Coordinates of C-alpha atoms in Angstrom, one line a residue:
X66 CA 0.0 0.0 0.0
X67 CA 1.7 3.2 -1.1
X68 CA -1.3 5.4 -0.5
X69 CA -3.8 6.1 2.3
X70 CA -7.5 6.7 1.8
X71 CA -8.3 9.9 3.6
X72 CA -11.5 8.7 5.2
X73 CA -13.7 5.7 5.0
X74 CA -16.6 7.8 3.7
X75 CA -14.5 8.7 0.6
X76 CA -14.6 5.1 -0.4
X77 CA -18.4 5.2 -0.7
X78 CA -18.4 8.5 -2.6
X79 CA -15.8 7.2 -5.0
X80 CA -17.9 4.2 -5.9
X81 CA -20.9 6.4 -6.4
X82 CA -18.9 8.8 -8.5
X83 CA -19.5 6.9 -11.7
X84 CA -22.7 7.7 -13.6
X85 CA -24.9 4.6 -13.8
X86 CA -27.4 3.5 -16.4
X87 CA -30.4 1.4 -15.1
X88 CA -31.1 -1.5 -17.4
X89 CA -33.8 -3.2 -15.4
X90 CA -36.0 -2.7 -12.3
X91 CA -38.9 -4.7 -10.8
X92 CA -40.2 -3.4 -7.5
X93 CA -43.3 -5.7 -7.7
X94 CA -45.6 -2.7 -6.9
X95 CA -48.7 -4.2 -8.6
X96 CA -51.5 -6.5 -7.6
X97 CA -50.9 -9.4 -10.1
X98 CA -47.5 -11.1 -10.6
X99 CA -47.5 -11.2 -14.4
X100 CA -49.8 -8.3 -15.2
X101 CA -47.9 -5.0 -15.5
X102 CA -44.6 -6.8 -15.1
X103 CA -41.5 -5.3 -16.8
X104 CA -40.7 -8.7 -18.2
X105 CA -42.6 -11.7 -19.5
X106 CA -42.3 -13.9 -16.5
X107 CA -42.8 -17.7 -16.5
X108 CA -44.0 -19.3 -13.2
X109 CA -42.8 -22.9 -12.7
X110 CA -43.9 -25.2 -10.0
X111 CA -42.7 -28.7 -9.3
X112 CA -43.3 -31.4 -6.7
X113 CA -46.4 -30.6 -4.7
X114 CA -46.3 -26.9 -5.4
X115 CA -48.7 -25.0 -7.7
X116 CA -48.4 -21.6 -9.4
X117 CA -50.6 -20.2 -6.7
X118 CA -47.6 -20.5 -4.3
X119 CA -46.2 -17.4 -6.1
X120 CA -48.0 -14.1 -5.7
X121 CA -47.7 -10.4 -5.1
X122 CA -48.0 -9.6 -1.3
X123 CA -49.9 -6.4 -0.5
X124 CA -49.1 -4.9 -3.9
X125 CA -45.5 -4.3 -2.8
X126 CA -43.4 -7.5 -3.0
X127 CA -43.0 -11.0 -4.5
X128 CA -44.0 -13.8 -2.1
X129 CA -43.5 -17.6 -2.3
X130 CA -45.3 -19.9 0.2
X131 CA -44.7 -23.5 1.1
X132 CA -47.0 -26.3 0.1
X133 CA -47.6 -29.5 2.0
X134 CA -44.9 -31.5 0.1
X135 CA -41.3 -31.2 -0.8
X136 CA -41.4 -28.9 -3.8
X137 CA -39.9 -25.8 -5.4
X138 CA -41.4 -22.8 -7.3
X139 CA -39.7 -20.1 -9.2
X140 CA -40.3 -17.3 -11.7
X141 CA -38.0 -16.5 -14.5
X142 CA -37.7 -13.7 -17.0
X143 CA -35.7 -13.3 -20.2
X144 CA -32.5 -11.2 -20.1
X145 CA -33.8 -9.7 -23.3
X146 CA -36.0 -7.5 -21.1
X147 CA -32.9 -5.6 -20.0
X148 CA -32.3 -2.4 -21.8
X149 CA -29.1 -1.1 -23.4
X150 CA -26.2 -1.0 -22.6
X151 CA -26.6 -4.4 -20.9
X152 CA -25.0 -7.5 -22.6
X153 CA -26.4 -11.0 -21.9
X154 CA -22.9 -12.5 -22.1
X155 CA -21.4 -11.1 -18.9
X156 CA -17.8 -10.8 -20.1
X157 CA -19.0 -8.7 -23.1
X158 CA -20.0 -5.8 -20.9
X159 CA -17.5 -3.0 -21.1
X160 CA -18.1 -1.7 -17.6
X161 CA -19.3 -3.2 -14.3
X162 CA -22.7 -4.7 -13.8
X163 CA -24.4 -4.3 -10.4
X164 CA -27.4 -6.1 -9.0
X165 CA -29.3 -5.0 -5.9
X166 CA -32.3 -6.8 -4.4
X167 CA -34.1 -7.6 -1.2
X168 CA -34.5 -11.1 0.2
X169 CA -36.2 -12.6 3.3
X170 CA -37.0 -16.1 4.5
X171 CA -39.4 -16.9 7.3
X172 CA -37.2 -19.7 8.8
X173 CA -33.5 -20.2 8.7
X174 CA -32.5 -21.5 5.2
X175 CA -31.2 -25.0 4.9
X176 CA -30.3 -25.2 1.2
X177 CA -31.8 -24.9 -2.3
X178 CA -31.6 -28.5 -3.4
X179 CA -34.5 -31.0 -3.5
X180 CA -36.2 -31.6 -0.2
X181 CA -34.6 -28.6 1.6
X182 CA -35.8 -25.1 2.4
X183 CA -34.2 -22.1 0.9
X184 CA -34.2 -19.0 -1.3
X185 CA -32.0 -17.8 -4.2
X186 CA -31.9 -15.0 -6.8
X187 CA -30.7 -16.1 -10.2
X188 CA -28.5 -13.3 -11.7
X189 CA -27.8 -14.9 -15.1
X190 CA -28.5 -18.4 -16.4
X191 CA -28.4 -20.4 -19.6
X192 CA -31.8 -22.1 -19.2
X193 CA -35.2 -20.9 -17.8
X194 CA -35.8 -24.3 -16.1
X195 CA -33.4 -23.4 -13.3
X196 CA -34.2 -26.2 -11.0
X197 CA -32.4 -28.9 -13.0
X198 CA -31.2 -27.3 -16.2
X199 CA -28.6 -24.8 -17.3
X200 CA -25.6 -23.1 -15.8
X201 CA -25.1 -19.7 -14.3
X202 CA -24.8 -17.5 -11.3
X203 CA -27.1 -17.1 -8.3
X204 CA -27.1 -15.7 -4.7
X205 CA -28.5 -18.0 -2.0
X206 CA -29.3 -17.4 1.7
X207 CA -27.4 -19.4 4.2
X208 CA -28.5 -21.0 7.5
X209 CA -26.4 -18.5 9.6
X210 CA -27.9 -15.4 8.0
X211 CA -25.1 -14.8 5.4
X212 CA -25.5 -14.9 1.7
X213 CA -23.3 -16.6 -0.9
X214 CA -22.6 -16.0 -4.6
X215 CA -22.6 -19.4 -6.3
X216 CA -21.9 -20.8 -9.8
X217 CA -24.4 -23.5 -10.5
X218 CA -24.1 -26.4 -12.9
X219 CA -27.1 -28.3 -14.2
X220 CA -29.5 -26.1 -12.3
X221 CA -29.9 -25.1 -8.7
X222 CA -30.5 -28.7 -7.7
X223 CA -27.2 -29.6 -9.4
X224 CA -23.6 -28.7 -8.4
X225 CA -23.2 -25.4 -6.5
X226 CA -19.7 -23.9 -6.3
X227 CA -19.3 -21.1 -3.8
X228 CA -17.5 -18.1 -5.3
X229 CA -17.8 -15.7 -2.3
X230 CA -19.7 -15.5 0.9
X231 CA -20.7 -12.1 2.5
X232 CA -18.2 -10.9 5.1
X233 CA -21.0 -10.5 7.6
X234 CA -24.2 -12.3 8.6
X235 CA -27.5 -10.9 9.7
X236 CA -28.2 -10.9 13.5
X237 CA -31.1 -13.2 12.7
X238 CA -31.3 -15.4 9.6
X239 CA -35.0 -14.4 9.2
X240 CA -34.3 -10.6 9.1
X241 CA -34.9 -8.6 6.0
X242 CA -31.8 -8.4 3.8
X243 CA -30.4 -6.1 1.2
X244 CA -27.9 -7.6 -1.2
X245 CA -25.5 -6.0 -3.7
X246 CA -23.4 -7.9 -6.3
X247 CA -21.0 -6.3 -8.7
X248 CA -19.3 -8.1 -11.7
X249 CA -16.3 -6.4 -13.2
X250 CA -15.5 -7.8 -16.6
X251 CA -11.9 -6.6 -16.2
X252 CA -10.4 -9.6 -14.5
X253 CA -13.8 -11.4 -14.0
X254 CA -13.9 -10.0 -10.5
X255 CA -17.1 -10.4 -8.4
X256 CA -18.0 -8.5 -5.2
X257 CA -20.8 -9.2 -2.8
X258 CA -22.3 -7.1 0.1
X259 CA -25.0 -7.9 2.6
X260 CA -26.9 -5.4 4.7
X261 CA -29.1 -6.3 7.7
X262 CA -32.3 -4.2 7.5
X263 CA -33.8 -5.6 10.7
X264 CA -36.9 -7.5 11.5
X265 CA -39.6 -5.0 10.4
X266 CA -39.4 -4.7 6.7
X267 CA -37.4 -4.2 3.5
X268 CA -35.3 -1.1 2.9
X269 CA -34.7 -0.5 -0.8
X270 CA -31.5 -2.4 -1.6
X271 CA -30.7 0.1 -4.3
X272 CA -30.3 2.9 -1.7
X273 CA -28.2 3.5 1.4
X274 CA -24.7 2.4 2.4
X275 CA -23.2 -1.1 2.4
X276 CA -20.1 -1.9 4.5
X277 CA -17.9 -5.0 4.2
X278 CA -17.3 -6.7 0.9
X279 CA -16.2 -10.1 -0.2
X280 CA -14.2 -10.3 -3.4
X281 CA -13.4 -13.3 -5.6
X282 CA -12.5 -14.1 -9.2
X283 CA -14.5 -16.5 -11.3
X284 CA -15.0 -16.9 -15.1
X285 CA -16.7 -20.3 -15.2
X286 CA -19.8 -19.0 -17.1
X287 CA -19.0 -15.3 -17.8
X288 CA -18.4 -16.1 -21.5
X289 CA -21.6 -18.2 -21.8
X290 CA -24.6 -16.8 -23.6
X291 CA -27.0 -16.4 -20.7
X292 CA -30.7 -15.7 -21.2
X293 CA -32.5 -16.0 -17.9
X294 CA -32.8 -14.2 -14.5
X295 CA -35.2 -15.1 -11.8
X296 CA -36.3 -15.8 -8.2
X297 CA -36.3 -19.2 -6.7
X298 CA -37.9 -20.8 -3.6
X299 CA -37.4 -24.3 -2.4
X300 CA -40.0 -25.6 0.0
X301 CA -40.0 -28.4 2.5
X302 CA -43.1 -30.3 3.6
X303 CA -43.7 -27.8 6.4
X304 CA -46.6 -25.4 5.7
X305 CA -46.7 -21.8 6.9
X306 CA -43.2 -20.9 5.6
X307 CA -42.5 -18.2 3.1
X308 CA -39.9 -16.3 1.1
X309 CA -39.9 -12.7 -0.1
X310 CA -38.2 -10.7 -2.8
X311 CA -38.3 -7.0 -3.6
X312 CA -36.6 -4.1 -5.5
X313 CA -34.7 -6.1 -8.0
X314 CA -32.5 -3.6 -9.9
X315 CA -29.7 -3.9 -12.4
X316 CA -27.4 -1.0 -13.4
X317 CA -24.4 -0.5 -15.6
X318 CA -21.6 1.9 -14.8
X319 CA -21.2 4.5 -17.6
X320 CA -19.2 7.7 -17.3
X321 CA -17.3 9.0 -14.3
X322 CA -18.2 12.2 -12.5
X323 CA -15.9 12.2 -9.5
X324 CA -12.5 11.2 -8.2
X325 CA -11.7 7.5 -9.0
X326 CA -11.1 5.1 -6.1
X327 CA -8.8 2.5 -7.8
X328 CA -8.0 0.5 -4.6
X329 CA -4.9 -1.7 -4.7
X330 CA -3.4 -3.1 -7.8
X331 CA -3.2 -6.9 -8.0
X332 CA -1.1 -9.3 -10.1
X333 CA -2.1 -12.6 -11.7
X334 CA 1.3 -13.9 -10.5
X335 CA 3.5 -12.4 -7.8
X336 CA 6.5 -14.7 -8.3
X337 CA 7.7 -17.7 -10.2
X338 CA 10.3 -20.4 -10.1
X339 CA 11.1 -19.7 -13.8
X340 CA 13.9 -17.3 -14.8
X341 CA 11.2 -14.9 -16.2
X342 CA 7.5 -14.7 -16.4
X343 CA 4.6 -12.5 -17.3
X344 CA 2.1 -11.2 -14.8
X345 CA -1.1 -9.4 -15.6
X346 CA -1.8 -6.3 -13.4
X347 CA -5.3 -5.1 -12.8
X348 CA -7.5 -3.0 -10.4
X349 CA -10.3 -5.3 -9.3
X350 CA -11.9 -2.9 -6.7
X351 CA -12.3 -0.1 -9.3
X352 CA -15.8 0.2 -10.7
X353 CA -14.8 1.0 -14.3
X354 CA -16.2 3.9 -16.3
X355 CA -16.2 4.3 -20.1
X356 CA -14.1 7.5 -19.9
X357 CA -11.4 6.6 -17.4
X358 CA -7.9 6.8 -18.6
X359 CA -5.0 4.7 -17.2
X360 CA -1.3 5.0 -16.9
X361 CA 0.7 2.2 -15.3
X362 CA 3.9 3.0 -13.5
X363 CA 6.8 1.2 -12.0
X364 CA 9.4 1.7 -9.2
X365 CA 12.2 -0.4 -7.8
X366 CA 11.9 1.1 -4.4
X367 CA 8.2 1.8 -3.8
X368 CA 8.7 5.5 -4.3
X369 CA 9.5 7.7 -7.3
X370 CA 7.2 5.9 -9.7
X371 CA 7.8 6.5 -13.5
X372 CA 5.4 5.9 -16.4
X373 CA 5.6 2.8 -18.4
X374 CA 5.4 3.7 -22.1
X375 CA 2.3 2.3 -23.8
X376 CA 0.8 0.9 -20.6
X377 CA -2.4 2.9 -20.8
X378 CA -5.1 0.2 -20.5
X379 CA -7.1 -1.0 -17.5
X380 CA -4.8 -4.0 -17.4
X381 CA -1.1 -4.4 -18.1
X382 CA 1.0 -7.5 -18.9
X383 CA 4.3 -6.9 -17.1
X384 CA 7.5 -9.0 -17.9
X385 CA 9.4 -9.9 -14.8
X386 CA 13.0 -11.3 -14.8
X387 CA 15.8 -11.8 -12.4
X388 CA 16.8 -8.1 -12.6
X389 CA 13.4 -6.6 -12.2
X390 CA 11.9 -7.1 -8.8
X391 CA 9.5 -4.1 -8.9
X392 CA 6.4 -2.3 -7.6
X393 CA 3.6 -1.5 -10.0
X394 CA 0.7 0.9 -9.7
X395 CA -1.7 2.7 -12.0
X396 CA -2.8 6.4 -12.2
X397 CA -6.5 6.4 -13.0
X398 CA -8.0 9.7 -14.3
X399 CA -11.5 10.9 -14.5
X400 CA -11.1 13.7 -17.2
X401 CA -11.4 17.2 -15.9
X402 CA -11.9 15.9 -12.3
X403 CA -9.0 14.1 -10.8
X404 CA -6.2 11.6 -11.1
X405 CA -5.7 9.1 -8.3
X406 CA -2.9 6.5 -7.9
X407 CA -3.8 2.9 -6.9
X408 CA -2.0 1.1 -4.2
X409 CA 1.2 -0.6 -5.4
X410 CA 1.7 -4.3 -5.9
X411 CA 5.2 -5.9 -5.5
X412 CA 6.3 -8.7 -7.8
X413 CA 9.5 -10.7 -7.6
X414 CA 11.4 -13.8 -8.6
X415 CA 10.8 -16.9 -6.3
X416 CA 13.6 -18.7 -8.0
X417 CA 16.2 -16.9 -5.9
X418 CA 17.6 -18.9 -3.1
X419 CA 16.4 -16.3 -0.6
X420 CA 14.1 -13.3 -0.8
X421 CA 14.1 -10.0 0.8
X422 CA 10.6 -9.0 2.0
X423 CA 8.0 -8.0 1.0
X424 CA 7.1 -11.4 -0.5
X425 CA 4.0 -13.3 -1.2
X426 CA 3.2 -16.9 -2.0
X427 CA -0.3 -17.8 -3.2
X428 CA 0.4 -21.3 -4.5
X429 CA -1.2 -20.4 -7.8
X430 CA 1.8 -21.5 -10.0
X431 CA 0.4 -25.0 -9.8
X432 CA 3.7 -26.7 -8.8
X433 CA 3.6 -29.5 -6.3
X434 CA 5.3 -27.1 -3.8
X435 CA 6.7 -23.7 -4.5
X436 CA 10.4 -23.6 -5.4
X437 CA 12.6 -23.4 -2.3
X438 CA 9.8 -24.6 0.0
X439 CA 9.9 -28.0 1.8
X440 CA 7.6 -30.4 3.5
X441 CA 8.4 -32.7 6.5
X442 CA 5.9 -35.5 7.1
X443 CA 6.7 -36.5 10.7
X444 CA 3.7 -38.8 11.2
X445 CA 4.1 -40.7 7.9
X446 CA 0.5 -40.3 6.9
X447 CA -1.2 -37.8 4.6
X448 CA 0.6 -34.5 4.4
X449 CA 0.8 -31.0 2.9
X450 CA 0.3 -30.5 -0.9
X451 CA -0.8 -27.8 -3.2
X452 CA -4.3 -28.4 -4.4
X453 CA -7.1 -26.8 -6.4
X454 CA -9.5 -26.7 -3.5
X455 CA -11.3 -23.3 -3.6
X456 CA -12.5 -22.1 -0.2
X457 CA -14.1 -18.6 -0.1
X458 CA -12.3 -15.3 0.3
X459 CA -10.5 -15.2 -3.0
X460 CA -8.2 -18.2 -2.6
X461 CA -8.8 -19.6 -6.1
X462 CA -7.3 -21.4 -7.9
X463 CA -5.0 -23.0 -5.4
X464 CA -4.2 -23.4 -1.7
X465 CA -1.8 -25.6 0.2
X466 CA -3.7 -28.3 2.1
X467 CA -3.0 -30.7 4.9
X468 CA -5.1 -33.9 4.3
X469 CA -6.1 -36.0 7.3
X470 CA -5.2 -39.6 8.1
X471 CA -7.9 -41.6 9.9
X472 CA -5.6 -43.2 12.4
X473 CA -2.7 -40.7 12.9
X474 CA -2.5 -37.4 14.7
X475 CA -1.3 -34.6 12.5
X476 CA 2.4 -33.8 12.8
X477 CA 3.3 -32.3 9.5
X478 CA 5.3 -29.2 8.6
X479 CA 5.5 -27.0 5.5
X480 CA 8.5 -24.7 5.5
X481 CA 8.8 -21.5 3.5
X482 CA 11.9 -20.6 1.5
X483 CA 14.4 -18.4 3.2
X484 CA 13.8 -14.7 3.8
X485 CA 16.7 -12.3 4.5
X486 CA 15.7 -10.3 7.6
X487 CA 17.5 -7.5 9.4
X488 CA 18.2 -7.5 13.2
X489 CA 15.7 -5.3 15.1
X490 CA 13.3 -4.9 12.2
X491 CA 9.7 -6.0 12.6
X492 CA 7.9 -8.1 9.9
X493 CA 4.3 -8.9 9.6
X494 CA 3.5 -12.5 8.6
X495 CA 0.0 -12.5 7.0
X496 CA -1.9 -15.6 5.8
X497 CA -5.3 -17.1 5.4
X498 CA -6.4 -20.4 7.0
X499 CA -9.5 -22.5 7.3
X500 CA -10.9 -25.9 6.7
X501 CA -13.8 -27.6 4.8
X502 CA -16.1 -28.5 7.7
X503 CA -17.9 -27.0 10.6
X504 CA -17.9 -30.4 12.4
X505 CA -14.3 -31.5 12.2
X506 CA -11.6 -29.5 14.1
X507 CA -8.2 -28.5 12.6
X508 CA -5.2 -27.3 14.5
X509 CA -2.4 -25.0 13.2
X510 CA 0.6 -23.3 14.6
X511 CA 3.5 -21.2 13.1
X512 CA 7.1 -20.9 14.2
X513 CA 10.3 -19.6 12.7
X514 CA 14.0 -20.4 12.8
X515 CA 17.3 -20.6 10.9
X516 CA 16.7 -24.0 9.1
X517 CA 14.0 -25.9 7.2
X518 CA 13.6 -28.5 9.8
X519 CA 11.6 -29.2 12.9
X520 CA 14.7 -28.7 15.1
X521 CA 15.4 -25.5 13.2
X522 CA 12.1 -23.9 14.4
X523 CA 13.6 -22.4 17.5
X524 CA 11.0 -19.7 18.2
X525 CA 7.9 -20.2 20.3
X526 CA 4.6 -20.3 18.4
X527 CA 3.9 -16.8 16.9
X528 CA 0.4 -18.2 15.8
X529 CA -1.6 -21.0 17.2
X530 CA -5.3 -22.0 16.7
X531 CA -6.5 -25.4 18.0
X532 CA -10.2 -24.8 17.1
X533 CA -10.5 -24.2 13.3
X534 CA -14.0 -24.9 12.2
X535 CA -14.8 -22.6 9.3
X536 CA -16.7 -24.7 6.7
X537 CA -14.7 -23.8 3.6
X538 CA -14.1 -20.1 4.5
X539 CA -10.6 -18.8 4.9
X540 CA -10.0 -16.3 7.7
X541 CA -7.1 -13.9 8.0
X542 CA -4.3 -14.3 10.5
X543 CA -4.6 -10.5 11.1
X544 CA -0.9 -9.8 10.8
X545 CA 1.3 -12.0 13.1
X546 CA 4.3 -9.8 13.9
X547 CA 7.9 -10.9 14.7
X548 CA 11.1 -9.0 15.2
X549 CA 14.3 -10.5 13.8
X550 CA 16.7 -11.1 16.8
X551 CA 19.8 -11.1 14.5
X552 CA 20.4 -10.4 10.8
X553 CA 20.2 -13.5 8.6
X554 CA 18.1 -15.9 6.7
X555 CA 14.9 -17.1 8.4
X556 CA 12.3 -19.8 7.5
X557 CA 8.7 -19.9 8.7
X558 CA 7.1 -23.3 9.5
X559 CA 3.4 -24.1 9.3
X560 CA 2.7 -27.0 11.6
X561 CA -0.6 -29.1 11.3
X562 CA -1.2 -30.9 14.6
X563 CA -4.9 -31.8 14.1
X564 CA -6.3 -34.9 15.8
X565 CA -6.6 -38.1 13.8
X566 CA -9.6 -38.6 11.4
X567 CA -10.5 -34.9 11.0
X568 CA -10.7 -33.4 7.5
X569 CA -8.7 -30.9 5.4
X570 CA -6.7 -27.9 6.6
X571 CA -6.1 -25.0 4.2
X572 CA -3.5 -22.2 4.2
X573 CA -3.1 -19.6 1.4
X574 CA -1.8 -16.1 0.5
X575 CA 1.2 -16.1 2.8
X576 CA 3.0 -12.8 2.8
X577 CA 6.0 -11.4 4.7
X578 CA 5.9 -7.6 4.9
X579 CA 8.4 -5.2 6.7
X580 CA 6.6 -3.0 9.1
X581 CA 7.6 0.4 10.3
X582 CA 7.3 1.6 13.8
X583 CA 5.7 5.0 13.7
X584 CA 4.9 7.6 16.4
X585 CA 3.5 11.1 16.1
X586 CA 2.8 13.9 18.4
X587 CA 0.2 15.3 18.6
X588 CA -2.2 13.0 16.8
X589 CA -4.8 15.8 16.5
X590 CA -4.8 19.5 16.7
X591 CA -7.2 22.4 17.4
X592 CA -6.3 25.2 15.0
X593 CA -8.2 27.8 16.9
X594 CA -10.5 30.6 15.6
X595 CA -9.7 32.4 12.4
X596 CA -11.5 34.1 9.6
X597 CA -12.5 32.3 6.4
X598 CA -9.6 32.4 3.9
X599 CA -6.9 33.3 6.5
X600 CA -4.1 30.7 7.0
X601 CA -3.8 29.4 10.6
X602 CA -0.7 29.5 12.6
X603 CA 1.5 26.5 11.9
X604 CA 1.4 23.4 14.0
X605 CA 4.5 21.2 14.3
X606 CA 3.8 17.5 14.1
X607 CA 6.8 15.5 15.3
X608 CA 7.2 12.0 13.8
X609 CA 9.5 9.2 14.6
X610 CA 9.8 6.3 12.1
X611 CA 12.1 3.3 12.3
X612 CA 12.7 0.2 10.2
X613 CA 13.1 2.1 7.0
X614 CA 15.3 0.9 4.2
X615 CA 18.8 2.4 4.6
X616 CA 18.8 5.9 3.1
X617 CA 16.2 7.2 0.7
X618 CA 13.3 9.5 0.5
X619 CA 9.7 9.7 1.6
X620 CA 6.9 11.8 0.2
X621 CA 4.8 13.9 2.7
X622 CA 1.4 14.9 1.3
X623 CA -1.2 17.3 2.9
X624 CA -4.9 16.9 2.2
X625 CA -7.1 19.6 0.7
X626 CA -7.1 22.9 2.5
X627 CA -3.9 22.0 4.4
X628 CA -0.3 22.7 3.6
X629 CA 3.1 21.5 4.8
X630 CA 6.3 23.5 4.9
X631 CA 9.3 22.3 2.9
X632 CA 11.9 24.6 4.4
X633 CA 11.3 27.5 2.1
X634 CA 7.6 27.6 1.1
X635 CA 4.2 26.2 1.9
X636 CA 3.3 23.3 -0.4
X637 CA 0.8 20.5 -0.7
X638 CA 3.5 17.8 -1.0
X639 CA 7.3 17.5 -0.9
X640 CA 10.0 14.8 -0.7
X641 CA 12.1 14.4 2.4
X642 CA 15.5 12.7 2.0
X643 CA 16.8 10.8 5.0
X644 CA 19.9 8.7 5.8
X645 CA 20.1 5.6 7.9
X646 CA 17.0 3.6 8.7
X647 CA 15.1 5.9 11.0
X648 CA 13.6 9.4 11.3
X649 CA 13.6 10.7 14.9
X650 CA 11.5 13.6 16.0
X651 CA 11.3 15.3 12.6
X652 CA 8.9 18.2 12.7
X653 CA 6.4 18.6 9.9
X654 CA 4.9 22.2 10.0
X655 CA 1.3 22.1 9.0
X656 CA -1.2 24.9 8.5
X657 CA -4.9 25.1 7.5
X658 CA -7.0 27.6 5.5
X659 CA -10.8 27.4 5.6
X660 CA -12.3 28.2 2.2
X661 CA -15.9 28.4 3.5
X662 CA -18.1 27.8 6.5
X663 CA -18.2 24.0 6.6
X664 CA -16.7 20.9 8.1
X665 CA -13.1 20.0 7.1
X666 CA -11.1 16.9 8.1
X667 CA -7.9 15.6 6.5
X668 CA -5.3 12.9 6.8
X669 CA -1.6 13.7 6.4
X670 CA 0.2 10.8 4.6
X671 CA 3.8 9.6 4.2
X672 CA 4.7 7.2 1.5
X673 CA 8.0 5.6 0.6
X674 CA 10.6 4.4 3.0
X675 CA 12.1 2.0 0.5
X676 CA 9.4 -0.5 -0.2
X677 CA 6.0 1.2 -0.3
X678 CA 4.4 -0.3 2.8
X679 CA 4.8 2.7 5.0
X680 CA 1.5 4.0 6.4
X681 CA 1.1 7.1 8.5
X682 CA -1.8 9.4 9.3
X683 CA -2.5 12.3 11.5
X684 CA -6.0 13.7 11.4
X685 CA -6.3 17.4 11.5
X686 CA -9.7 19.0 11.1
X687 CA -11.4 22.3 11.3
X688 CA -15.1 23.4 11.4
X689 CA -16.0 27.0 11.0
X690 CA -19.4 28.3 12.2
X691 CA -20.5 31.6 13.6
X692 CA -21.6 31.9 17.2
X693 CA -21.6 35.4 18.6
X694 CA -19.4 36.4 15.7
X695 CA -16.7 33.8 16.5
X696 CA -15.6 30.6 14.7
X697 CA -15.0 27.4 16.5
X698 CA -13.0 24.2 15.7
X699 CA -13.5 20.5 15.6
X700 CA -10.8 17.9 15.1
X701 CA -10.8 14.2 14.4
X702 CA -8.3 11.5 15.4
X703 CA -7.0 9.1 12.8
X704 CA -5.0 6.2 14.1
X705 CA -1.4 5.8 12.8
X706 CA -0.5 2.3 11.5

């Protein structure tokens, strides 16, 4: 991350900054299901259900009710009912497609296959008989109150592959839900949000704020010619149950009208055992617009980025070889509005005998084990191996998996290759972990040491979890931190110690990132009263930063309406050159000028430090109002990290 978002609210305004074109809406505000509908719907009932089990409730929403037998009922409409610029083949859309809709089930969902009880919205399918025909994408409700985006094969009663599950669940699985799904054709990136609207009634899913997002990549059916969307209810033999839908809306992003929010750049491959490789860079969190312009840049240090000639598309295929371990980012421009740089991504060569962090291993090269890694099978049973298992949270296509043995307690290690660490510096070890069952319990610990062996793991456990029951969802380790006691090469060991006869343990996306130790004083400041348009007195913010790369520069940037002093003049940004590996009690003079009577907050940022993972923020804010002729101030604290 070479850049800090100034406030969380800006993320939402950035997503909303693109103009959107509505291609379909059904709010079910009518008395009869198929009369006055915006599409020619087909109602299909199977088992003991009848078409009467689908109706409009109170002229405001779609309702399905249970019959007295195991059955299902669904309504489908043709995608031809969507207006331009929508494309029925998902990957043919030139900008992002977003679906929003409301769902609610009267009892906790159990599933959407035959004989179960559940609810699903079909986003795009290849056959209108969605129970047992066609392929496509749908969103289903889960027993815990979460929702999952799935790819289905041979209908919703066929094979369901979970692509992403919402990062949150409703407080009750029977609450009214708002769901948002976005498909970005650049990189085939899917995002899903869930909002808990409580127990009283629906809040229009196309309005309001969503927090938390789950992101994944899937292209299984994005190039298929789909023709169907719809709403599906699977009944059990218990009467009195029901499912509700409302406010189904589909929009396409068109032109931008505000500052882009490009998020972080990602790479299709971060490293390779080969002497050279090509990696495709993209911006999966950016909601694309038709008039955005792009310029990819590179840097060998994480600061001082330079343009790459000809790299002016939404994606860029970068060639990596033994002499080009680099950072990449993209400048995204909304014409006549703003240019914003994405967060940087670091790519390198795994083929080296040792690496200097930052480094990432996602096991996606498909080799039995990454080059330079090793496995020690202490118990002699099943052991670690790279596999194509695809738990949620973006682990596709590969993870490294420990497979159980029915009679043997787990005692198996996978060791990373060597990483060159510096004495006294702190490093964050991040990874995802999980299993494929909520019944069986997995156990994992992590240690480090100077050799790829059990005896070489001389540290105490820096991570340990003896109760992993996540049912195919990968959770983050949340940044396990270690400080190198001496300079040298270190190896990290992942130790599976699950009981016998459990199931599968997954680990993925292992990264080792240098961390800086940052302090600042003060962390907020009251600028006092002053007239509109008059600069305030300066405030010195003293920073201390350690663990920098030896010698280099950092860039200090002030937000709108604030300025920093570079030694000779007040500016919005300047480069500070340092020597050694630390900056101690360096004063940054800051001042503020209020352009109007309003609320102003800002985040001071520092980027650079040799590898682009430096984060720093000090919030300084000012609110001007008139009370007995005087102005008053308000400030906001922003945590440093």
